[in-house]
mmCIF file of C-alpha atoms in Angstrom:
data_model
loop_
_atom_site.group_PDB
_atom_site.id
_atom_site.type_symbol
_atom_site.label_atom_id
_atom_site.label_comp_id
_atom_site.label_asym_id
_atom_site.label_seq_id
_atom_site.Cartn_x
_atom_site.Cartn_y
_atom_site.Cartn_z
ATOM 1 C CA MET A 1 -19.100 -25.572 2.671
ATOM 2 C CA HIS A 2 -22.375 -23.698 1.817
ATOM 3 C CA THR A 3 -24.200 -24.708 -1.458
ATOM 4 C CA GLU A 4 -26.425 -21.297 -2.159
ATOM 5 C CA ALA A 5 -23.855 -19.802 -4.832
ATOM 6 C CA SER A 6 -25.085 -16.289 -6.331
ATOM 7 C CA PRO A 7 -27.036 -16.810 -9.807
ATOM 8 C CA GLN A 8 -24.030 -15.589 -11.184
ATOM 9 C CA ALA A 9 -22.063 -18.694 -9.776
ATOM 10 C CA ALA A 10 -19.291 -16.915 -8.849
ATOM 11 C CA ASP A 11 -15.284 -18.026 -8.949
ATOM 12 C CA CYS A 12 -15.705 -17.579 -4.921
ATOM 13 C CA ASP A 13 -17.757 -16.461 -2.067
ATOM 14 C CA VAL A 14 -14.749 -14.227 -0.979
ATOM 15 C CA ALA A 15 -12.002 -12.972 -2.160
ATOM 16 C CA ILE A 16 -9.030 -11.255 -0.235
ATOM 17 C CA ILE A 17 -6.123 -9.092 -1.604
ATOM 18 C CA GLY A 18 -3.415 -9.746 0.904
ATOM 19 C CA ALA A 19 -2.200 -12.538 3.195
ATOM 20 C CA GLY A 20 -1.317 -10.799 5.997
ATOM 21 C CA PRO A 21 -2.547 -10.668 10.021
ATOM 22 C CA ALA A 22 -5.815 -9.048 8.692
ATOM 23 C CA GLY A 23 -6.005 -11.297 5.759
ATOM 24 C CA ALA A 24 -5.181 -13.898 7.405
ATOM 25 C CA ALA A 25 -7.543 -13.222 9.909
ATOM 26 C CA ALA A 26 -10.612 -12.155 7.586
ATOM 27 C CA ALA A 27 -9.787 -15.466 5.557
ATOM 28 C CA ALA A 28 -9.532 -17.983 8.696
ATOM 29 C CA ARG A 29 -12.421 -16.713 10.239
ATOM 30 C CA LEU A 30 -14.642 -17.182 6.952
ATOM 31 C CA SER A 31 -13.092 -20.385 6.171
ATOM 32 C CA ARG A 32 -14.951 -21.497 9.467
ATOM 33 C CA LEU A 33 -18.111 -20.296 8.844
ATOM 34 C CA GLY A 34 -17.945 -22.835 5.366
ATOM 35 C CA TRP A 35 -17.363 -19.828 2.310
ATOM 36 C CA ARG A 36 -14.917 -19.782 -0.321
ATOM 37 C CA VAL A 37 -12.263 -18.275 0.663
ATOM 38 C CA HIS A 38 -9.688 -17.029 -1.799
ATOM 39 C CA VAL A 39 -6.304 -14.911 -1.071
ATOM 40 C CA ILE A 40 -3.875 -13.028 -3.308
ATOM 41 C CA GLU A 41 -0.618 -12.069 -2.310
ATOM 42 C CA ARG A 42 1.694 -10.622 -4.407
ATOM 43 C CA SER A 43 4.674 -11.481 -2.787
ATOM 44 C CA HIS A 44 5.710 -15.194 -1.857
ATOM 45 C CA PHE A 45 6.430 -15.871 1.508
ATOM 46 C CA PRO A 46 8.111 -15.127 3.905
ATOM 47 C CA ARG A 47 8.707 -11.919 3.172
ATOM 48 C CA PHE A 48 9.886 -9.285 5.443
ATOM 49 C CA SER A 49 7.793 -6.604 7.062
ATOM 50 C CA ILE A 50 7.946 -3.876 9.751
ATOM 51 C CA GLY A 51 5.214 -3.261 12.543
ATOM 52 C CA GLU A 52 6.496 -5.821 14.744
ATOM 53 C CA SER A 53 5.330 -5.282 18.075
ATOM 54 C CA LEU A 54 2.118 -6.549 19.103
ATOM 55 C CA LEU A 55 -0.775 -4.590 21.723
ATOM 56 C CA PRO A 56 -2.556 -7.157 23.919
ATOM 57 C CA GLN A 57 -5.805 -6.302 22.037
ATOM 58 C CA SER A 58 -4.841 -8.545 19.770
ATOM 59 C CA MET A 59 -4.825 -11.534 20.783
ATOM 60 C CA ALA A 60 -8.431 -11.636 21.395
ATOM 61 C CA TYR A 61 -9.079 -11.096 17.949
ATOM 62 C CA LEU A 62 -6.406 -13.938 16.803
ATOM 63 C CA GLU A 63 -8.065 -16.085 19.200
ATOM 64 C CA ALA A 64 -11.456 -15.104 17.869
ATOM 65 C CA ALA A 65 -9.923 -15.939 14.348
ATOM 66 C CA GLY A 66 -8.660 -19.214 15.788
ATOM 67 C CA LEU A 67 -5.403 -18.827 15.150
ATOM 68 C CA LEU A 68 -3.935 -17.802 18.875
ATOM 69 C CA GLU A 69 -3.000 -20.859 19.524
ATOM 70 C CA THR A 70 -0.625 -20.215 15.969
ATOM 71 C CA VAL A 71 0.945 -17.877 18.109
ATOM 72 C CA GLN A 72 1.070 -19.637 20.457
ATOM 73 C CA ALA A 73 3.365 -22.259 19.423
ATOM 74 C CA GLY A 74 5.676 -19.217 17.473
ATOM 75 C CA GLY A 75 7.667 -19.316 20.044
ATOM 76 C CA TYR A 76 7.835 -15.567 20.283
ATOM 77 C CA GLN A 77 9.448 -13.082 22.598
ATOM 78 C CA PRO A 78 6.562 -12.540 25.823
ATOM 79 C CA LYS A 79 5.592 -8.785 25.285
ATOM 80 C CA ASN A 80 4.050 -6.981 28.750
ATOM 81 C CA GLY A 81 4.535 -3.536 28.137
ATOM 82 C CA ALA A 82 6.720 0.117 26.268
ATOM 83 C CA ALA A 83 9.993 1.647 28.227
ATOM 84 C CA PHE A 84 10.356 5.099 27.090
ATOM 85 C CA THR A 85 13.533 6.733 27.558
ATOM 86 C CA ARG A 86 14.241 10.665 26.928
ATOM 87 C CA HIS A 87 17.421 12.462 28.306
ATOM 88 C CA ALA A 88 19.319 9.131 30.554
ATOM 89 C CA ARG A 89 15.909 8.760 32.461
ATOM 90 C CA THR A 90 13.426 5.466 31.806
ATOM 91 C CA THR A 91 9.739 5.004 32.676
ATOM 92 C CA THR A 92 7.296 1.788 31.611
ATOM 93 C CA ILE A 93 3.995 1.162 31.006
ATOM 94 C CA ASP A 94 3.040 -2.074 32.085
ATOM 95 C CA PHE A 95 -0.065 -3.583 30.169
ATOM 96 C CA ARG A 96 -1.565 -5.486 32.623
ATOM 97 C CA GLU A 97 -1.907 -2.552 34.908
ATOM 98 C CA LYS A 98 -4.499 -1.074 32.707
ATOM 99 C CA SER A 99 -8.552 -0.128 32.839
ATOM 100 C CA THR A 100 -9.354 -2.490 30.277
ATOM 101 C CA PRO A 101 -10.274 -5.725 30.664
ATOM 102 C CA GLY A 102 -8.675 -8.770 28.550
ATOM 103 C CA TRP A 103 -5.315 -9.942 27.754
ATOM 104 C CA GLY A 104 -1.887 -7.613 29.177
ATOM 105 C CA THR A 105 0.722 -9.314 27.400
ATOM 106 C CA THR A 106 1.585 -10.048 23.708
ATOM 107 C CA TYR A 107 4.057 -10.666 21.586
ATOM 108 C CA GLN A 108 7.402 -9.635 20.127
ATOM 109 C CA VAL A 109 6.962 -11.075 16.496
ATOM 110 C CA PRO A 110 9.145 -11.581 13.315
ATOM 111 C CA ARG A 111 6.960 -10.371 10.892
ATOM 112 C CA ALA A 112 8.027 -12.789 8.172
ATOM 113 C CA ASP A 113 8.060 -16.453 10.298
ATOM 114 C CA PHE A 114 4.172 -14.596 11.607
ATOM 115 C CA ASP A 115 2.894 -13.087 8.488
ATOM 116 C CA GLN A 116 3.746 -17.078 7.302
ATOM 117 C CA ARG A 117 2.068 -18.629 10.186
ATOM 118 C CA LEU A 118 -0.890 -17.127 10.365
ATOM 119 C CA ILE A 119 -1.697 -17.626 6.587
ATOM 120 C CA HIS A 120 -1.311 -21.122 6.365
ATOM 121 C CA ALA A 121 -2.954 -21.689 9.844
ATOM 122 C CA ALA A 122 -6.266 -20.366 7.237
ATOM 123 C CA GLU A 123 -4.981 -22.186 4.797
ATOM 124 C CA ALA A 124 -5.309 -24.871 6.709
ATOM 125 C CA GLN A 125 -9.010 -23.725 8.209
ATOM 126 C CA GLY A 126 -9.725 -24.594 4.239
ATOM 127 C CA ALA A 127 -8.502 -21.221 2.377
ATOM 128 C CA THR A 128 -7.232 -21.027 -0.947
ATOM 129 C CA LEU A 129 -3.878 -18.967 -1.053
ATOM 130 C CA GLU A 130 -2.446 -17.526 -4.162
ATOM 131 C CA PHE A 131 1.145 -16.123 -4.161
ATOM 132 C CA GLY A 132 2.649 -14.151 -6.996
ATOM 133 C CA THR A 133 -0.052 -12.710 -8.115
ATOM 134 C CA THR A 134 -1.069 -8.322 -8.762
ATOM 135 C CA VAL A 135 -4.864 -6.789 -8.589
ATOM 136 C CA THR A 136 -4.030 -4.870 -11.955
ATOM 137 C CA ALA A 137 -7.861 -3.887 -12.078
ATOM 138 C CA PHE A 138 -11.368 -4.452 -9.992
ATOM 139 C CA SER A 139 -15.077 -3.787 -10.909
ATOM 140 C CA ALA A 140 -17.035 -2.852 -7.987
ATOM 141 C CA ASP A 141 -20.272 -4.682 -7.790
ATOM 142 C CA ALA A 142 -22.429 -5.350 -5.255
ATOM 143 C CA ALA A 143 -23.841 -8.934 -5.854
ATOM 144 C CA ARG A 144 -20.788 -9.966 -8.248
ATOM 145 C CA PRO A 145 -17.177 -7.639 -7.978
ATOM 146 C CA VAL A 146 -14.254 -8.697 -9.877
ATOM 147 C CA LEU A 147 -10.477 -8.516 -9.916
ATOM 148 C CA GLN A 148 -8.359 -8.671 -12.563
ATOM 149 C CA LEU A 149 -5.314 -10.458 -11.858
ATOM 150 C CA GLU A 150 -1.749 -10.803 -13.135
ATOM 151 C CA ASP A 151 0.883 -13.280 -12.353
ATOM 152 C CA GLU A 152 4.297 -12.963 -12.074
ATOM 153 C CA GLN A 153 4.522 -14.898 -16.221
ATOM 154 C CA GLY A 154 2.303 -12.080 -17.677
ATOM 155 C CA THR A 155 -0.478 -13.861 -17.326
ATOM 156 C CA THR A 156 -3.925 -12.227 -17.345
ATOM 157 C CA ARG A 157 -7.145 -13.976 -15.516
ATOM 158 C CA HIS A 158 -10.316 -12.031 -13.904
ATOM 159 C CA LEU A 159 -12.107 -13.707 -10.785
ATOM 160 C CA SER A 160 -15.082 -12.827 -9.929
ATOM 161 C CA ALA A 161 -16.899 -13.319 -5.941
ATOM 162 C CA ARG A 162 -19.339 -12.139 -3.964
ATOM 163 C CA PHE A 163 -17.359 -10.358 -1.630
ATOM 164 C CA VAL A 164 -14.200 -8.883 -1.276
ATOM 165 C CA LEU A 165 -12.169 -8.049 1.180
ATOM 166 C CA ASP A 166 -8.973 -5.534 0.485
ATOM 167 C CA ALA A 167 -5.621 -6.814 3.729
ATOM 168 C CA SER A 168 -3.234 -5.684 0.916
ATOM 169 C CA GLY A 169 -1.729 -2.996 3.182
ATOM 170 C CA TYR A 170 0.865 -0.590 2.097
ATOM 171 C CA GLY A 171 0.131 -1.970 -1.284
ATOM 172 C CA ARG A 172 -3.399 0.223 -0.730
ATOM 173 C CA VAL A 173 -4.926 -1.753 -4.116
ATOM 174 C CA LEU A 174 -7.816 -0.853 -4.266
ATOM 175 C CA ALA A 175 -7.786 2.435 -2.426
ATOM 176 C CA ARG A 176 -5.619 3.190 -6.164
ATOM 177 C CA LEU A 177 -8.164 1.689 -8.034
ATOM 178 C CA GLU A 178 -12.089 3.483 -6.857
ATOM 179 C CA ALA A 179 -9.711 6.596 -6.257
ATOM 180 C CA LEU A 180 -10.305 6.612 -2.664
ATOM 181 C CA GLU A 181 -7.137 8.634 -1.222
ATOM 182 C CA ARG A 182 -7.471 11.461 0.109
ATOM 183 C CA ASP A 183 -4.490 13.506 2.167
ATOM 184 C CA PRO A 184 -3.662 11.875 5.339
ATOM 185 C CA ARG A 185 -3.811 15.207 7.342
ATOM 186 C CA ALA A 186 -0.449 13.995 8.267
ATOM 187 C CA GLU A 187 3.139 15.512 8.273
ATOM 188 C CA PRO A 188 5.223 13.588 6.509
ATOM 189 C CA ARG A 189 7.614 11.265 8.069
ATOM 190 C CA MET A 190 9.977 8.920 7.810
ATOM 191 C CA ALA A 191 11.007 5.539 9.036
ATOM 192 C CA ILE A 192 14.385 4.380 8.621
ATOM 193 C CA PHE A 193 14.869 0.920 10.373
ATOM 194 C CA SER A 194 17.155 -2.387 10.494
ATOM 195 C CA HIS A 195 17.302 -5.735 11.797
ATOM 196 C CA VAL A 196 20.422 -6.494 14.400
ATOM 197 C CA GLU A 197 22.235 -9.604 16.587
ATOM 198 C CA ASP A 198 21.963 -6.926 19.455
ATOM 199 C CA GLY A 199 24.425 -8.818 21.600
ATOM 200 C CA ILE A 200 22.526 -6.682 24.767
ATOM 201 C CA GLU A 201 24.023 -7.787 28.128
ATOM 202 C CA ASP A 202 22.863 -4.922 30.245
ATOM 203 C CA ALA A 203 21.185 -6.476 33.191
ATOM 204 C CA ASP A 204 18.191 -3.967 33.174
ATOM 205 C CA TYR A 205 17.593 -4.107 29.289
ATOM 206 C CA ASP A 206 13.766 -5.872 30.185
ATOM 207 C CA ARG A 207 13.277 -7.614 26.612
ATOM 208 C CA GLU A 208 9.551 -8.243 27.655
ATOM 209 C CA LYS A 209 8.791 -4.223 26.906
ATOM 210 C CA ILE A 210 9.425 -2.621 23.846
ATOM 211 C CA LEU A 211 12.439 0.941 23.678
ATOM 212 C CA ILE A 212 11.162 4.036 22.767
ATOM 213 C CA GLY A 213 13.833 6.361 22.781
ATOM 214 C CA VAL A 214 13.338 10.835 22.187
ATOM 215 C CA HIS A 215 15.944 12.659 20.425
ATOM 216 C CA PRO A 216 18.245 14.165 22.868
ATOM 217 C CA GLU A 217 17.917 17.725 21.079
ATOM 218 C CA ASP A 218 15.139 17.217 18.350
ATOM 219 C CA ALA A 219 11.287 15.853 20.509
ATOM 220 C CA GLY A 220 10.173 15.255 17.022
ATOM 221 C CA ILE A 221 12.474 12.041 16.463
ATOM 222 C CA TRP A 222 12.072 9.103 17.985
ATOM 223 C CA TYR A 223 13.107 5.230 18.323
ATOM 224 C CA TRP A 224 12.287 2.369 18.201
ATOM 225 C CA LEU A 225 13.800 -1.151 20.279
ATOM 226 C CA ILE A 226 12.185 -4.918 20.148
ATOM 227 C CA PRO A 227 14.091 -7.539 21.046
ATOM 228 C CA PHE A 228 13.064 -11.150 19.106
ATOM 229 C CA ALA A 229 13.596 -14.643 21.341
ATOM 230 C CA ASP A 230 16.518 -15.662 19.594
ATOM 231 C CA GLY A 231 18.781 -12.380 20.127
ATOM 232 C CA HIS A 232 18.295 -10.624 17.452
ATOM 233 C CA ALA A 233 15.996 -6.294 17.635
ATOM 234 C CA SER A 234 14.782 -4.722 15.240
ATOM 235 C CA VAL A 235 15.859 -1.014 15.012
ATOM 236 C CA GLY A 236 14.680 1.650 13.233
ATOM 237 C CA VAL A 237 13.760 6.156 14.307
ATOM 238 C CA VAL A 238 11.092 8.305 12.646
ATOM 239 C CA GLY A 239 10.685 11.565 12.151
ATOM 240 C CA ASP A 240 10.291 14.331 9.827
ATOM 241 C CA ILE A 241 12.058 13.133 6.212
ATOM 242 C CA ASP A 242 13.961 16.452 5.463
ATOM 243 C CA THR A 243 15.287 16.303 9.189
ATOM 244 C CA LEU A 244 16.181 12.544 9.366
ATOM 245 C CA ALA A 245 17.582 12.915 5.287
ATOM 246 C CA ALA A 246 19.811 15.556 6.268
ATOM 247 C CA HIS A 247 21.747 13.083 8.356
ATOM 248 C CA GLY A 248 24.323 11.234 5.754
ATOM 249 C CA ASP A 249 24.160 10.252 2.051
ATOM 250 C CA ASN A 250 21.794 7.006 2.099
ATOM 251 C CA PRO A 251 19.555 4.975 4.771
ATOM 252 C CA GLU A 252 22.487 3.107 6.660
ATOM 253 C CA ALA A 253 24.605 6.551 6.970
ATOM 254 C CA ARG A 254 21.483 8.064 8.055
ATOM 255 C CA TRP A 255 20.427 4.799 10.524
ATOM 256 C CA GLN A 256 23.796 5.139 12.191
ATOM 257 C CA ALA A 257 24.591 8.755 12.927
ATOM 258 C CA LEU A 258 21.094 8.981 14.550
ATOM 259 C CA LEU A 259 21.444 6.181 16.422
ATOM 260 C CA ASP A 260 24.557 7.302 17.756
ATOM 261 C CA GLN A 261 22.869 10.770 18.820
ATOM 262 C CA GLU A 262 20.683 8.634 21.804
ATOM 263 C CA PRO A 263 22.479 8.037 24.825
ATOM 264 C CA ARG A 264 20.601 4.729 25.656
ATOM 265 C CA PHE A 265 20.418 2.928 22.456
ATOM 266 C CA ARG A 266 24.304 4.012 21.807
ATOM 267 C CA GLN A 267 24.995 1.438 24.988
ATOM 268 C CA LEU A 268 22.782 -0.837 24.444
ATOM 269 C CA LEU A 269 23.943 -1.640 21.115
ATOM 270 C CA HIS A 270 27.329 -0.759 21.335
ATOM 271 C CA GLN A 271 28.066 -4.641 20.493
ATOM 272 C CA ALA A 272 25.345 -4.968 17.757
ATOM 273 C CA ARG A 273 26.063 -6.044 14.270
ATOM 274 C CA ARG A 274 23.646 -5.348 11.690
ATOM 275 C CA VAL A 275 22.204 -8.755 9.952
ATOM 276 C CA ARG A 276 19.484 -7.081 6.932
ATOM 277 C CA GLU A 277 19.637 -4.011 4.942
ATOM 278 C CA VAL A 278 18.493 -0.608 5.937
ATOM 279 C CA ASN A 279 15.783 0.291 4.753
ATOM 280 C CA GLU A 280 14.192 3.369 4.852
ATOM 281 C CA ILE A 281 9.600 4.209 3.703
ATOM 282 C CA ARG A 282 8.981 7.544 3.037
ATOM 283 C CA GLY A 283 5.406 9.540 3.754
ATOM 284 C CA TYR A 284 4.020 6.074 5.010
ATOM 285 C CA ALA A 285 0.553 8.182 6.255
ATOM 286 C CA ALA A 286 -2.598 7.371 4.621
ATOM 287 C CA SER A 287 -6.028 7.838 4.683
ATOM 288 C CA VAL A 288 -8.930 7.419 2.457
ATOM 289 C CA THR A 289 -12.615 8.884 1.695
ATOM 290 C CA ARG A 290 -14.528 5.681 2.940
ATOM 291 C CA LEU A 291 -13.532 2.608 3.732
ATOM 292 C CA HIS A 292 -16.774 0.039 1.971
ATOM 293 C CA GLY A 293 -18.346 0.583 -0.950
ATOM 294 C CA PRO A 294 -20.356 -2.028 -3.792
ATOM 295 C CA GLY A 295 -19.439 -5.841 -2.758
ATOM 296 C CA TYR A 296 -15.814 -4.619 -0.855
ATOM 297 C CA ALA A 297 -14.252 -3.204 2.806
ATOM 298 C CA LEU A 298 -10.654 -2.367 2.862
ATOM 299 C CA LEU A 299 -8.588 -3.821 5.915
ATOM 300 C CA GLY A 300 -5.686 -2.378 8.526
ATOM 301 C CA ASN A 301 -3.487 -0.363 6.193
ATOM 302 C CA ALA A 302 -5.162 -1.106 2.923
ATOM 303 C CA GLY A 303 -7.536 2.084 4.487
ATOM 304 C CA GLU A 304 -5.912 4.296 7.346
ATOM 305 C CA PHE A 305 -1.725 3.634 8.218
ATOM 306 C CA LEU A 306 -0.926 6.678 11.538
ATOM 307 C CA ASP A 307 2.523 5.911 12.555
ATOM 308 C CA PRO A 308 4.655 2.958 14.345
ATOM 309 C CA VAL A 309 5.149 5.463 16.897
ATOM 310 C CA PHE A 310 2.550 2.936 19.617
ATOM 311 C CA SER A 311 2.909 -0.054 17.455
ATOM 312 C CA SER A 312 -1.132 0.457 16.523
ATOM 313 C CA GLY A 313 -1.390 -1.078 12.778
ATOM 314 C CA VAL A 314 -1.677 -4.743 13.254
ATOM 315 C CA THR A 315 -4.280 -4.083 15.788
ATOM 316 C CA ILE A 316 -6.071 -1.615 13.533
ATOM 317 C CA ALA A 317 -5.930 -4.955 10.725
ATOM 318 C CA LEU A 318 -7.309 -7.445 13.253
ATOM 319 C CA HIS A 319 -9.612 -5.022 14.110
ATOM 320 C CA SER A 320 -10.972 -4.871 10.899
ATOM 321 C CA ALA A 321 -10.860 -7.836 10.223
ATOM 322 C CA HIS A 322 -12.545 -8.968 13.331
ATOM 323 C CA LEU A 323 -15.899 -6.547 12.337
ATOM 324 C CA ALA A 324 -15.842 -7.691 8.603
ATOM 325 C CA ALA A 325 -15.703 -11.365 8.595
ATOM 326 C CA PRO A 326 -19.138 -11.012 10.364
ATOM 327 C CA LEU A 327 -20.539 -8.662 8.393
ATOM 328 C CA VAL A 328 -19.886 -9.912 4.821
ATOM 329 C CA ASP A 329 -21.142 -14.214 6.544
ATOM 330 C CA ARG A 330 -24.586 -12.036 7.014
ATOM 331 C CA GLN A 331 -24.279 -10.699 4.167
ATOM 332 C CA LEU A 332 -23.694 -13.367 1.864
ATOM 333 C CA ARG A 333 -26.574 -15.611 4.364
ATOM 334 C CA GLY A 334 -28.681 -12.599 2.386
ATOM 335 C CA GLU A 335 -28.880 -10.076 4.933
ATOM 336 C CA GLU A 336 -28.585 -6.012 4.350
ATOM 337 C CA ILE A 337 -25.665 -5.154 5.520
ATOM 338 C CA ASP A 338 -25.711 -1.294 6.894
ATOM 339 C CA TRP A 339 -21.575 -0.877 6.098
ATOM 340 C CA HIS A 340 -20.882 2.009 6.783
ATOM 341 C CA ALA A 341 -23.118 1.786 10.773
ATOM 342 C CA ALA A 342 -21.641 -1.393 11.013
ATOM 343 C CA PHE A 343 -18.055 -1.227 10.413
ATOM 344 C CA GLU A 344 -16.673 2.357 8.959
ATOM 345 C CA THR A 345 -17.742 4.480 11.692
ATOM 346 C CA PRO A 346 -16.768 1.581 14.460
ATOM 347 C CA LEU A 347 -13.941 1.165 14.207
ATOM 348 C CA ARG A 348 -12.424 4.550 12.878
ATOM 349 C CA ALA A 349 -13.665 5.032 15.998
ATOM 350 C CA GLY A 350 -10.905 3.440 17.617
ATOM 351 C CA VAL A 351 -8.448 4.668 14.224
ATOM 352 C CA ASP A 352 -9.320 8.437 16.022
ATOM 353 C CA THR A 353 -8.643 7.350 19.092
ATOM 354 C CA PHE A 354 -5.103 6.153 18.075
ATOM 355 C CA ARG A 355 -4.844 9.127 15.918
ATOM 356 C CA ALA A 356 -5.406 11.466 18.974
ATOM 357 C CA PHE A 357 -2.362 9.848 20.703
ATOM 358 C CA VAL A 358 -0.105 10.354 17.985
ATOM 359 C CA GLU A 359 -0.921 13.248 17.883
ATOM 360 C CA ALA A 360 -0.127 14.519 21.194
ATOM 361 C CA TRP A 361 2.537 12.449 21.083
ATOM 362 C CA TYR A 362 4.252 14.597 18.689
ATOM 363 C CA ALA A 363 3.115 18.139 19.417
ATOM 364 C CA GLY A 364 5.135 16.420 23.149
ATOM 365 C CA THR A 365 1.791 16.692 25.569
ATOM 366 C CA LEU A 366 2.000 12.718 24.988
ATOM 367 C CA GLN A 367 5.260 12.903 26.202
ATOM 368 C CA THR A 368 4.571 15.205 29.389
ATOM 369 C CA ILE A 369 2.589 12.565 30.612
ATOM 370 C CA VAL A 370 4.876 9.634 30.018
ATOM 371 C CA PHE A 371 8.173 10.971 31.113
ATOM 372 C CA HIS A 372 6.311 13.017 34.574
ATOM 373 C CA GLU A 373 7.750 11.184 37.024
ATOM 374 C CA ALA A 374 4.521 10.256 38.636
ATOM 375 C CA PRO A 375 0.935 10.615 37.113
ATOM 376 C CA PRO A 376 -1.677 9.793 38.546
ATOM 377 C CA PRO A 377 -2.614 6.491 38.880
ATOM 378 C CA ARG A 378 -5.658 6.056 37.627
ATOM 379 C CA PHE A 379 -4.957 8.161 34.544
ATOM 380 C CA LYS A 380 -1.813 5.384 33.842
ATOM 381 C CA ARG A 381 -4.372 2.589 34.126
ATOM 382 C CA TRP A 382 -6.712 4.498 31.074
ATOM 383 C CA ILE A 383 -3.525 5.869 29.176
ATOM 384 C CA SER A 384 -2.055 2.102 29.306
ATOM 385 C CA GLY A 385 -5.472 0.785 28.279
ATOM 386 C CA VAL A 386 -5.196 2.535 24.917
ATOM 387 C CA LEU A 387 -1.233 1.876 24.832
ATOM 388 C CA ALA A 388 -2.528 -1.745 24.784
ATOM 389 C CA GLY A 389 -4.813 -1.636 21.755
ATOM 390 C CA TYR A 390 -7.827 -1.403 23.452
ATOM 391 C CA ALA A 391 -8.449 1.880 22.013
ATOM 392 C CA TRP A 392 -12.170 1.267 21.614
ATOM 393 C CA ASP A 393 -13.266 0.842 25.134
ATOM 394 C CA ARG A 394 -15.947 2.974 25.658
ATOM 395 C CA ASP A 395 -15.369 3.444 29.464
ATOM 396 C CA ASN A 396 -12.486 4.759 29.191
ATOM 397 C CA PRO A 397 -12.321 8.412 29.390
ATOM 398 C CA PHE A 398 -9.655 8.625 27.442
ATOM 399 C CA VAL A 399 -11.056 7.237 24.347
ATOM 400 C CA THR A 400 -13.938 9.140 24.709
ATOM 401 C CA ALA A 401 -12.591 12.510 25.085
ATOM 402 C CA SER A 402 -8.920 11.350 24.030
ATOM 403 C CA ARG A 403 -7.624 15.146 23.269
ATOM 404 C CA ARG A 404 -8.716 16.578 25.702
ATOM 405 C CA ARG A 405 -8.476 14.576 28.467
ATOM 406 C CA LEU A 406 -4.904 13.969 27.205
ATOM 407 C CA ALA A 407 -3.857 18.010 27.221
ATOM 408 C CA THR A 408 -5.656 18.502 30.341
ATOM 409 C CA LEU A 409 -3.889 15.762 31.553
ATOM 410 C CA ALA A 410 -0.241 17.325 30.413
ATOM 411 C CA GLU A 411 -1.095 20.270 32.180
ATOM 412 C CA VAL A 412 -1.174 19.601 35.137
ATOM 413 C CA CYS A 413 1.603 16.995 35.042
ATOM 414 C CA ALA A 414 3.880 20.478 33.603
ATOM 415 C CA GLN A 415 2.485 22.289 37.090
ATOM 416 C CA ARG A 416 3.576 19.595 39.433
ATOM 417 C CA ASP A 417 6.840 19.322 37.106
ATOM 418 C CA GLU A 418 6.792 23.637 37.938
ATOM 419 C CA VAL A 419 6.477 23.148 41.613
ATOM 420 C CA ARG A 420 8.708 20.413 41.876
ATOM 421 C CA SER A 421 11.481 22.673 40.375
#
C-alpha cells in the first residue's frame, strides 16, 4: 500500500464509478500496484446487462489486469468467430484466421455472472466496493476531485480522491455532470432483447460463434443470437426506432414479430422458451466532447458507445482501462501526464475504426463483403482482425484506412458478383 498520500489527505487514491468490466479491470490493476481504490456502484450485483459476446482482444486486457483465470474458471461458452445469415445463406468469419497475432478465441458470457466475478476478483486484489450508492455531484480538480454520494436511505456524503475514473457505462455519470455529452452523429436505433432456453437441436448450428442475421427485406434490421454454455441464449434485434416500434404495441410483441420474420432464427428458435422479460434500449449511441478533465477520465461506454453489431463495447471498455490504469499510476507517483496524447487520442483511434465498420454495415458496404462467396483471403484476415477486436493494430490496413479500404473491397466484391451472375 502506498503511503505518499497527497497533502489534502484524500479518502482514497482512486475512486472508480461503476463496477462493470472497465471498472473492475482498472480497480484490479491499480489495487495490485498498491493504491487505495474505492469502487462506487449504483446497482447491486449480480445484475443483468447486454454486451454478452466478447472479442478475443479482450482476453489480453483481462490477462494484464490479473482477471484471466477468473474468467477461465467461469465455465463460459467458448467463442471463435461470428456467423452471418441472410436469405437462408450463412457465412462465417473465424477469429483464429486473422492477420493480427494474439488471442483468437474468447467467450460468450451472461453478464450478470461475468461482471460479478470480475469485480469480486478486483476486491480480492484489494479494491473496496460500495454498492447501492449513486454519484449525485462532482467537483473536478487536478489534485483532489470530490464526489458527492447518496445511498439508498438518502444519506449524502462526500468522497475525495486523487483521481477519478468514470466506468459507469450507460449511466454516463461524469458526461452528464460535466456537460460533456454531444450528438453521436448516429441514426437513432433501438435494441430489443431477451434471454431464452434455446432448445436448439440443429446439427449445423455452431455454438462457438455468435450468429448475426439480416432481415430478409430490410438490411437495416439485424438480429443476434448469443448461445451460453447452459443451453440458454441471448436473442435480440436492432433497427431504427420508428421501424421497430411499428411491429407491435409493446417490447415483447415487437421482439416476437421480428424474430418470426427471419427464416434462420425462426427455424433455430422454434422450441425456444423465454426465461426473462423482453427489454429495449432506445437511442443508445453516445459521444462526448472529451474523455478526460482535471483529475478524471472516462472509460468505455461512459464516454463513447457505438452500436452492438460487432460486440465492440466490452473490448473498448477494457482497452480504455488498459490505457488509463498505468497513466493514473504514473500521475499519482508525481509524473505530469498528457492525457490527450497518451489516452484520448489512441483510444479514439480504435473507436473510430470500429465506427467505420459499423457505418459500413448499415450502409450495406460491409454486408456486401461478408456475404460475398469468396473475398480475397488476405482481405478476409484483415477484416477478421478488426472484428476480433484488434482495432488498434496499425499494421492492419483496415485499421489505418478503414472507410476507403472497405469501400474499395465492397466494389470489387460487387463487380465479381455481377460477373458471376
